[in-house]
Amino acid sequence: MVEDELALFDKSLNEFWNKFKSTDTTFQMAGLRDTYKDSLKAFAEKLSVKLKEEDRMVEMFLEYQNQISRQNKVIQEKKDNLLKLIAEVKDKKQELEVLTANIQDLKEEYSRKKETISTANKANAERLKRLQKSADLYKDRLGLEIRKIYGEKLQFIFTNIDPKNPESPFMFSLHLNEARDYEVSDSAPHLECLTEFQENVRKTNNFSAFLANVRKAFTATVHN
């Protein structure tokens, strides 16, 4: 825009010079001089206005650049925060996947243990049923009663041994020691042979024979 004004001024200057060369009188020259001064003043004012406008445009452009720079900085900060948030979400997702896998493993382990316990409960129920049947048989035929007492011990009580006093009890206690072997104690009346019977049942695991031998030993104490 300033270049256009300079071109226009140059054109006016050329026109003035051409008129000046073709002018003969002093009066006309003075008029041309005044016209030139007025044109120069007008051009100077226009040029000043244009320069101020150019300065404002430069300031506006610089301010616009500053705004763009600030906006780019804000955008970059938001981008960095977004990337950080995405990374955190990915980490949380991985943690959730691991937690889900652990929960699934626990569910499967619980299911296996539940099935194992159920199977063991069924087996224990059958075993208890057989033991109860055996206990009833022992009680009816051998006069044997089994009680659970202190210290995880079982007390075996025989009756119908003494013909003179069938209700008189003959008893001993039994439990499993730390080695999971049978250990007999607290016989009444006392039986010296209990230690021998204990060793035999540990070797053979024939508990029925062990009970039969103990009953025979108690019976022998009556007849002796």
mmCIF file with all atom_site columns, N, CA and C in Angstrom, residues 17-70:
data_model
loop_
_atom_site.group_PDB
_atom_site.id
_atom_site.type_symbol
_atom_site.label_atom_id
_atom_site.label_alt_id
_atom_site.label_comp_id
_atom_site.label_asym_id
_atom_site.label_entity_id
_atom_site.label_seq_id
_atom_site.pdbx_PDB_ins_code
_atom_site.Cartn_x
_atom_site.Cartn_y
_atom_site.Cartn_z
_atom_site.occupancy
_atom_site.B_iso_or_equiv
_atom_site.pdbx_formal_charge
_atom_site.auth_seq_id
_atom_site.auth_comp_id
_atom_site.auth_asym_id
_atom_site.auth_atom_id
_atom_site.pdbx_PDB_model_num
ATOM 1   N N  . TRP A 1 17 ? 6.675  18.526  -12.924 1.00 0.00 ? 17 TRP A N  1
ATOM 2   C CA . TRP A 1 17 ? 7.890  18.906  -13.635 1.00 0.00 ? 17 TRP A CA 1
ATOM 3   C C  . TRP A 1 17 ? 7.599  19.219  -15.092 1.00 0.00 ? 17 TRP A C  1
ATOM 4   N N  . ASN A 1 18 ? 6.708  18.480  -15.683 1.00 0.00 ? 18 ASN A N  1
ATOM 5   C CA . ASN A 1 18 ? 6.349  18.748  -17.070 1.00 0.00 ? 18 ASN A CA 1
ATOM 6   C C  . ASN A 1 18 ? 5.654  20.088  -17.192 1.00 0.00 ? 18 ASN A C  1
ATOM 7   N N  . LYS A 1 19 ? 4.770  20.396  -16.232 1.00 0.00 ? 19 LYS A N  1
ATOM 8   C CA . LYS A 1 19 ? 4.103  21.693  -16.245 1.00 0.00 ? 19 LYS A CA 1
ATOM 9   C C  . LYS A 1 19 ? 5.104  22.819  -16.006 1.00 0.00 ? 19 LYS A C  1
ATOM 10  N N  . PHE A 1 20 ? 6.065  22.528  -15.117 1.00 0.00 ? 20 PHE A N  1
ATOM 11  C CA . PHE A 1 20 ? 7.070  23.553  -14.790 1.00 0.00 ? 20 PHE A CA 1
ATOM 12  C C  . PHE A 1 20 ? 7.915  23.900  -16.021 1.00 0.00 ? 20 PHE A C  1
ATOM 13  N N  . LYS A 1 21 ? 8.261  22.869  -16.770 1.00 0.00 ? 21 LYS A N  1
ATOM 14  C CA . LYS A 1 21 ? 9.078  23.143  -17.958 1.00 0.00 ? 21 LYS A CA 1
ATOM 15  C C  . LYS A 1 21 ? 8.307  23.932  -19.006 1.00 0.00 ? 21 LYS A C  1
ATOM 16  N N  . SER A 1 22 ? 6.994  23.707  -19.061 1.00 0.00 ? 22 SER A N  1
ATOM 17  C CA . SER A 1 22 ? 6.208  24.405  -20.087 1.00 0.00 ? 22 SER A CA 1
ATOM 18  C C  . SER A 1 22 ? 5.693  25.759  -19.613 1.00 0.00 ? 22 SER A C  1
ATOM 19  N N  . THR A 1 23 ? 6.051  26.203  -18.405 1.00 0.00 ? 23 THR A N  1
ATOM 20  C CA . THR A 1 23 ? 5.551  27.470  -17.855 1.00 0.00 ? 23 THR A CA 1
ATOM 21  C C  . THR A 1 23 ? 6.601  28.557  -18.087 1.00 0.00 ? 23 THR A C  1
ATOM 22  N N  . ASP A 1 24 ? 6.080  29.743  -18.516 1.00 0.00 ? 24 ASP A N  1
ATOM 23  C CA . ASP A 1 24 ? 7.010  30.829  -18.825 1.00 0.00 ? 24 ASP A CA 1
ATOM 24  C C  . ASP A 1 24 ? 6.951  31.940  -17.787 1.00 0.00 ? 24 ASP A C  1
ATOM 25  N N  . THR A 1 25 ? 5.847  32.218  -17.245 1.00 0.00 ? 25 THR A N  1
ATOM 26  C CA . THR A 1 25 ? 5.683  33.388  -16.390 1.00 0.00 ? 25 THR A CA 1
ATOM 27  C C  . THR A 1 25 ? 6.020  33.040  -14.957 1.00 0.00 ? 25 THR A C  1
ATOM 28  N N  . THR A 1 26 ? 6.433  34.088  -14.213 1.00 0.00 ? 26 THR A N  1
ATOM 29  C CA . THR A 1 26 ? 6.789  33.937  -12.792 1.00 0.00 ? 26 THR A CA 1
ATOM 30  C C  . THR A 1 26 ? 5.565  33.636  -11.979 1.00 0.00 ? 26 THR A C  1
ATOM 31  N N  . PHE A 1 27 ? 4.465  34.227  -12.321 1.00 0.00 ? 27 PHE A N  1
ATOM 32  C CA . PHE A 1 27 ? 3.219  34.029  -11.577 1.00 0.00 ? 27 PHE A CA 1
ATOM 33  C C  . PHE A 1 27 ? 2.775  32.574  -11.658 1.00 0.00 ? 27 PHE A C  1
ATOM 34  N N  . GLN A 1 28 ? 2.870  32.055  -12.840 1.00 0.00 ? 28 GLN A N  1
ATOM 35  C CA . GLN A 1 28 ? 2.455  30.650  -13.016 1.00 0.00 ? 28 GLN A CA 1
ATOM 36  C C  . GLN A 1 28 ? 3.397  29.717  -12.273 1.00 0.00 ? 28 GLN A C  1
ATOM 37  N N  . MET A 1 29 ? 4.685  30.075  -12.231 1.00 0.00 ? 29 MET A N  1
ATOM 38  C CA . MET A 1 29 ? 5.635  29.238  -11.504 1.00 0.00 ? 29 MET A CA 1
ATOM 39  C C  . MET A 1 29 ? 5.351  29.245  -10.015 1.00 0.00 ? 29 MET A C  1
ATOM 40  N N  . ALA A 1 30 ? 4.968  30.408  -9.513  1.00 0.00 ? 30 ALA A N  1
ATOM 41  C CA . ALA A 1 30 ? 4.628  30.487  -8.083  1.00 0.00 ? 30 ALA A CA 1
ATOM 42  C C  . ALA A 1 30 ? 3.413  29.629  -7.783  1.00 0.00 ? 30 ALA A C  1
ATOM 43  N N  . GLY A 1 31 ? 2.446  29.635  -8.709  1.00 0.00 ? 31 GLY A N  1
ATOM 44  C CA . GLY A 1 31 ? 1.247  28.797  -8.510  1.00 0.00 ? 31 GLY A CA 1
ATOM 45  C C  . GLY A 1 31 ? 1.597  27.325  -8.513  1.00 0.00 ? 31 GLY A C  1
ATOM 46  N N  . LEU A 1 32 ? 2.491  26.971  -9.429  1.00 0.00 ? 32 LEU A N  1
ATOM 47  C CA . LEU A 1 32 ? 2.901  25.562  -9.456  1.00 0.00 ? 32 LEU A CA 1
ATOM 48  C C  . LEU A 1 32 ? 3.646  25.163  -8.190  1.00 0.00 ? 32 LEU A C  1
ATOM 49  N N  . ARG A 1 33 ? 4.460  26.121  -7.677  1.00 0.00 ? 33 ARG A N  1
ATOM 50  C CA . ARG A 1 33 ? 5.194  25.816  -6.442  1.00 0.00 ? 33 ARG A CA 1
ATOM 51  C C  . ARG A 1 33 ? 4.241  25.583  -5.288  1.00 0.00 ? 33 ARG A C  1
ATOM 52  N N  . ASP A 1 34 ? 3.195  26.413  -5.189  1.00 0.00 ? 34 ASP A N  1
ATOM 53  C CA . ASP A 1 34 ? 2.205  26.241  -4.114  1.00 0.00 ? 34 ASP A CA 1
ATOM 54  C C  . ASP A 1 34 ? 1.465  24.908  -4.273  1.00 0.00 ? 34 ASP A C  1
ATOM 55  N N  . THR A 1 35 ? 1.147  24.626  -5.548  1.00 0.00 ? 35 THR A N  1
ATOM 56  C CA . THR A 1 35 ? 0.449  23.347  -5.799  1.00 0.00 ? 35 THR A CA 1
ATOM 57  C C  . THR A 1 35 ? 1.320  22.172  -5.382  1.00 0.00 ? 35 THR A C  1
ATOM 58  N N  . TYR A 1 36 ? 2.617  22.290  -5.676  1.00 0.00 ? 36 TYR A N  1
ATOM 59  C CA . TYR A 1 36 ? 3.542  21.207  -5.311  1.00 0.00 ? 36 TYR A CA 1
ATOM 60  C C  . TYR A 1 36 ? 3.626  21.049  -3.803  1.00 0.00 ? 36 TYR A C  1
ATOM 61  N N  . LYS A 1 37 ? 3.693  22.191  -3.111  1.00 0.00 ? 37 LYS A N  1
ATOM 62  C CA . LYS A 1 37 ? 3.758  22.137  -1.644  1.00 0.00 ? 37 LYS A CA 1
ATOM 63  C C  . LYS A 1 37 ? 2.519  21.472  -1.072  1.00 0.00 ? 37 LYS A C  1
ATOM 64  N N  . ASP A 1 38 ? 1.369  21.866  -1.611  1.00 0.00 ? 38 ASP A N  1
ATOM 65  C CA . ASP A 1 38 ? 0.119  21.273  -1.114  1.00 0.00 ? 38 ASP A CA 1
ATOM 66  C C  . ASP A 1 38 ? 0.097  19.764  -1.391  1.00 0.00 ? 38 ASP A C  1
ATOM 67  N N  . SER A 1 39 ? 0.536  19.388  -2.593  1.00 0.00 ? 39 SER A N  1
ATOM 68  C CA . SER A 1 39 ? 0.551  17.949  -2.932  1.00 0.00 ? 39 SER A CA 1
ATOM 69  C C  . SER A 1 39 ? 1.506  17.187  -2.012  1.00 0.00 ? 39 SER A C  1
ATOM 70  N N  . LEU A 1 40 ? 2.687  17.821  -1.769  1.00 0.00 ? 40 LEU A N  1
ATOM 71  C CA . LEU A 1 40 ? 3.677  17.163  -0.898  1.00 0.00 ? 40 LEU A CA 1
ATOM 72  C C  . LEU A 1 40 ? 3.146  17.019  0.522   1.00 0.00 ? 40 LEU A C  1
ATOM 73  N N  . LYS A 1 41 ? 2.462  18.077  1.019   1.00 0.00 ? 41 LYS A N  1
ATOM 74  C CA . LYS A 1 41 ? 1.888  18.029  2.377   1.00 0.00 ? 41 LYS A CA 1
ATOM 75  C C  . LYS A 1 41 ? 0.818  16.943  2.464   1.00 0.00 ? 41 LYS A C  1
ATOM 76  N N  . ALA A 1 42 ? -0.044 16.916  1.414   1.00 0.00 ? 42 ALA A N  1
ATOM 77  C CA . ALA A 1 42 ? -1.113 15.921  1.414   1.00 0.00 ? 42 ALA A CA 1
ATOM 78  C C  . ALA A 1 42 ? -0.529 14.514  1.365   1.00 0.00 ? 42 ALA A C  1
ATOM 79  N N  . PHE A 1 43 ? 0.526  14.359  0.546   1.00 0.00 ? 43 PHE A N  1
ATOM 80  C CA . PHE A 1 43 ? 1.158  13.041  0.454   1.00 0.00 ? 43 PHE A CA 1
ATOM 81  C C  . PHE A 1 43 ? 1.791  12.641  1.784   1.00 0.00 ? 43 PHE A C  1
ATOM 82  N N  . ALA A 1 44 ? 2.432  13.633  2.439   1.00 0.00 ? 44 ALA A N  1
ATOM 83  C CA . ALA A 1 44 ? 3.074  13.348  3.726   1.00 0.00 ? 44 ALA A CA 1
ATOM 84  C C  . ALA A 1 44 ? 2.032  12.907  4.753   1.00 0.00 ? 44 ALA A C  1
ATOM 85  N N  . GLU A 1 45 ? 0.864  13.563  4.749   1.00 0.00 ? 45 GLU A N  1
ATOM 86  C CA . GLU A 1 45 ? -0.186 13.188  5.703   1.00 0.00 ? 45 GLU A CA 1
ATOM 87  C C  . GLU A 1 45 ? -0.703 11.787  5.405   1.00 0.00 ? 45 GLU A C  1
ATOM 88  N N  . LYS A 1 46 ? -0.924 11.526  4.116   1.00 0.00 ? 46 LYS A N  1
ATOM 89  C CA . LYS A 1 46 ? -1.400 10.186  3.747   1.00 0.00 ? 46 LYS A CA 1
ATOM 90  C C  . LYS A 1 46 ? -0.377 9.118   4.107   1.00 0.00 ? 46 LYS A C  1
ATOM 91  N N  . LEU A 1 47 ? 0.914  9.465   3.841   1.00 0.00 ? 47 LEU A N  1
ATOM 92  C CA . LEU A 1 47 ? 1.974  8.509   4.147   1.00 0.00 ? 47 LEU A CA 1
ATOM 93  C C  . LEU A 1 47 ? 2.048  8.234   5.642   1.00 0.00 ? 47 LEU A C  1
ATOM 94  N N  . SER A 1 48 ? 1.882  9.317   6.439   1.00 0.00 ? 48 SER A N  1
ATOM 95  C CA . SER A 1 48 ? 1.899  9.155   7.895   1.00 0.00 ? 48 SER A CA 1
ATOM 96  C C  . SER A 1 48 ? 0.766  8.257   8.355   1.00 0.00 ? 48 SER A C  1
ATOM 97  N N  . VAL A 1 49 ? -0.450 8.483   7.775   1.00 0.00 ? 49 VAL A N  1
ATOM 98  C CA . VAL A 1 49 ? -1.605 7.642   8.122   1.00 0.00 ? 49 VAL A CA 1
ATOM 99  C C  . VAL A 1 49 ? -1.344 6.190   7.740   1.00 0.00 ? 49 VAL A C  1
ATOM 100 N N  . LYS A 1 50 ? -0.783 6.010   6.539   1.00 0.00 ? 50 LYS A N  1
ATOM 101 C CA . LYS A 1 50 ? -0.522 4.657   6.069   1.00 0.00 ? 50 LYS A CA 1
ATOM 102 C C  . LYS A 1 50 ? 0.502  3.952   6.950   1.00 0.00 ? 50 LYS A C  1
ATOM 103 N N  . LEU A 1 51 ? 1.542  4.723   7.350   1.00 0.00 ? 51 LEU A N  1
ATOM 104 C CA . LEU A 1 51 ? 2.566  4.124   8.205   1.00 0.00 ? 51 LEU A CA 1
ATOM 105 C C  . LEU A 1 51 ? 1.995  3.731   9.559   1.00 0.00 ? 51 LEU A C  1
ATOM 106 N N  . LYS A 1 52 ? 1.107  4.571   10.096  1.00 0.00 ? 52 LYS A N  1
ATOM 107 C CA . LYS A 1 52 ? 0.465  4.233   11.364  1.00 0.00 ? 52 LYS A CA 1
ATOM 108 C C  . LYS A 1 52 ? -0.400 2.978   11.220  1.00 0.00 ? 52 LYS A C  1
ATOM 109 N N  . GLU A 1 53 ? -1.120 2.919   10.084  1.00 0.00 ? 53 GLU A N  1
ATOM 110 C CA . GLU A 1 53 ? -1.935 1.730   9.836   1.00 0.00 ? 53 GLU A CA 1
ATOM 111 C C  . GLU A 1 53 ? -1.067 0.480   9.721   1.00 0.00 ? 53 GLU A C  1
ATOM 112 N N  . GLU A 1 54 ? 0.084  0.673   9.017   1.00 0.00 ? 54 GLU A N  1
ATOM 113 C CA . GLU A 1 54 ? 1.007  -0.461  8.889   1.00 0.00 ? 54 GLU A CA 1
ATOM 114 C C  . GLU A 1 54 ? 1.528  -0.879  10.261  1.00 0.00 ? 54 GLU A C  1
ATOM 115 N N  . ASP A 1 55 ? 1.839  0.122   11.131  1.00 0.00 ? 55 ASP A N  1
ATOM 116 C CA . ASP A 1 55 ? 2.314  -0.206  12.489  1.00 0.00 ? 55 ASP A CA 1
ATOM 117 C C  . ASP A 1 55 ? 1.253  -0.966  13.275  1.00 0.00 ? 55 ASP A C  1
ATOM 118 N N  . ARG A 1 56 ? -0.013 -0.505  13.145  1.00 0.00 ? 56 ARG A N  1
ATOM 119 C CA . ARG A 1 56 ? -1.110 -1.195  13.853  1.00 0.00 ? 56 ARG A CA 1
ATOM 120 C C  . ARG A 1 56 ? -1.261 -2.626  13.325  1.00 0.00 ? 56 ARG A C  1
ATOM 121 N N  . MET A 1 57 ? -1.121 -2.764  12.002  1.00 0.00 ? 57 MET A N  1
ATOM 122 C CA . MET A 1 57 ? -1.235 -4.100  11.424  1.00 0.00 ? 57 MET A CA 1
ATOM 123 C C  . MET A 1 57 ? -0.107 -5.008  11.917  1.00 0.00 ? 57 MET A C  1
ATOM 124 N N  . VAL A 1 58 ? 1.115  -4.425  12.019  1.00 0.00 ? 58 VAL A N  1
ATOM 125 C CA . VAL A 1 58 ? 2.244  -5.202  12.543  1.00 0.00 ? 58 VAL A CA 1
ATOM 126 C C  . VAL A 1 58 ? 1.981  -5.602  13.986  1.00 0.00 ? 58 VAL A C  1
ATOM 127 N N  . GLU A 1 59 ? 1.491  -4.621  14.797  1.00 0.00 ? 59 GLU A N  1
ATOM 128 C CA . GLU A 1 59 ? 1.173  -4.936  16.198  1.00 0.00 ? 59 GLU A CA 1
ATOM 129 C C  . GLU A 1 59 ? 0.101  -6.012  16.296  1.00 0.00 ? 59 GLU A C  1
ATOM 130 N N  . MET A 1 60 ? -0.924 -5.878  15.446  1.00 0.00 ? 60 MET A N  1
ATOM 131 C CA . MET A 1 60 ? -2.002 -6.881  15.438  1.00 0.00 ? 60 MET A CA 1
ATOM 132 C C  . MET A 1 60 ? -1.467 -8.253  15.043  1.00 0.00 ? 60 MET A C  1
ATOM 133 N N  . PHE A 1 61 ? -0.560 -8.249  14.044  1.00 0.00 ? 61 PHE A N  1
ATOM 134 C CA . PHE A 1 61 ? 0.013  -9.522  13.608  1.00 0.00 ? 61 PHE A CA 1
ATOM 135 C C  . PHE A 1 61 ? 0.841  -10.154 14.714  1.00 0.00 ? 61 PHE A C  1
ATOM 136 N N  . LEU A 1 62 ? 1.655  -9.321  15.408  1.00 0.00 ? 62 LEU A N  1
ATOM 137 C CA . LEU A 1 62 ? 2.469  -9.836  16.510  1.00 0.00 ? 62 LEU A CA 1
ATOM 138 C C  . LEU A 1 62 ? 1.591  -10.353 17.653  1.00 0.00 ? 62 LEU A C  1
ATOM 139 N N  . GLU A 1 63 ? 0.515  -9.619  17.959  1.00 0.00 ? 63 GLU A N  1
ATOM 140 C CA . GLU A 1 63 ? -0.413 -10.059 19.005  1.00 0.00 ? 63 GLU A CA 1
ATOM 141 C C  . GLU A 1 63 ? -1.094 -11.368 18.606  1.00 0.00 ? 63 GLU A C  1
ATOM 142 N N  . TYR A 1 64 ? -1.438 -11.453 17.315  1.00 0.00 ? 64 TYR A N  1
ATOM 143 C CA . TYR A 1 64 ? -2.053 -12.685 16.812  1.00 0.00 ? 64 TYR A CA 1
ATOM 144 C C  . TYR A 1 64 ? -1.074 -13.859 16.944  1.00 0.00 ? 64 TYR A C  1
ATOM 145 N N  . GLN A 1 65 ? 0.213  -13.591 16.632  1.00 0.00 ? 65 GLN A N  1
ATOM 146 C CA . GLN A 1 65 ? 1.222  -14.637 16.790  1.00 0.00 ? 65 GLN A CA 1
ATOM 147 C C  . GLN A 1 65 ? 1.343  -15.062 18.252  1.00 0.00 ? 65 GLN A C  1
ATOM 148 N N  . ASN A 1 66 ? 1.313  -14.057 19.149  1.00 0.00 ? 66 ASN A N  1
ATOM 149 C CA . ASN A 1 66 ? 1.386  -14.372 20.577  1.00 0.00 ? 66 ASN A CA 1
ATOM 150 C C  . ASN A 1 66 ? 0.185  -15.211 21.021  1.00 0.00 ? 66 ASN A C  1
ATOM 151 N N  . GLN A 1 67 ? -0.996 -14.833 20.521  1.00 0.00 ? 67 GLN A N  1
ATOM 152 C CA . GLN A 1 67 ? -2.186 -15.612 20.856  1.00 0.00 ? 67 GLN A CA 1
ATOM 153 C C  . GLN A 1 67 ? -2.073 -17.051 20.349  1.00 0.00 ? 67 GLN A C  1
ATOM 154 N N  . ILE A 1 68 ? -1.590 -17.164 19.092  1.00 0.00 ? 68 ILE A N  1
ATOM 155 C CA . ILE A 1 68 ? -1.403 -18.506 18.524  1.00 0.00 ? 68 ILE A CA 1
ATOM 156 C C  . ILE A 1 68 ? -0.411 -19.311 19.357  1.00 0.00 ? 68 ILE A C  1
ATOM 157 N N  . SER A 1 69 ? 0.681  -18.623 19.790  1.00 0.00 ? 69 SER A N  1
ATOM 158 C CA . SER A 1 69 ? 1.690  -19.302 20.598  1.00 0.00 ? 69 SER A CA 1
ATOM 159 C C  . SER A 1 69 ? 1.105  -19.765 21.934  1.00 0.00 ? 69 SER A C  1
ATOM 160 N N  . ARG A 1 70 ? 0.315  -18.889 22.572  1.00 0.00 ? 70 ARG A N  1
ATOM 161 C CA . ARG A 1 70 ? -0.319 -19.254 23.848  1.00 0.00 ? 70 ARG A CA 1
ATOM 162 C C  . ARG A 1 70 ? -1.303 -20.400 23.649  1.00 0.00 ? 70 ARG A C  1
#
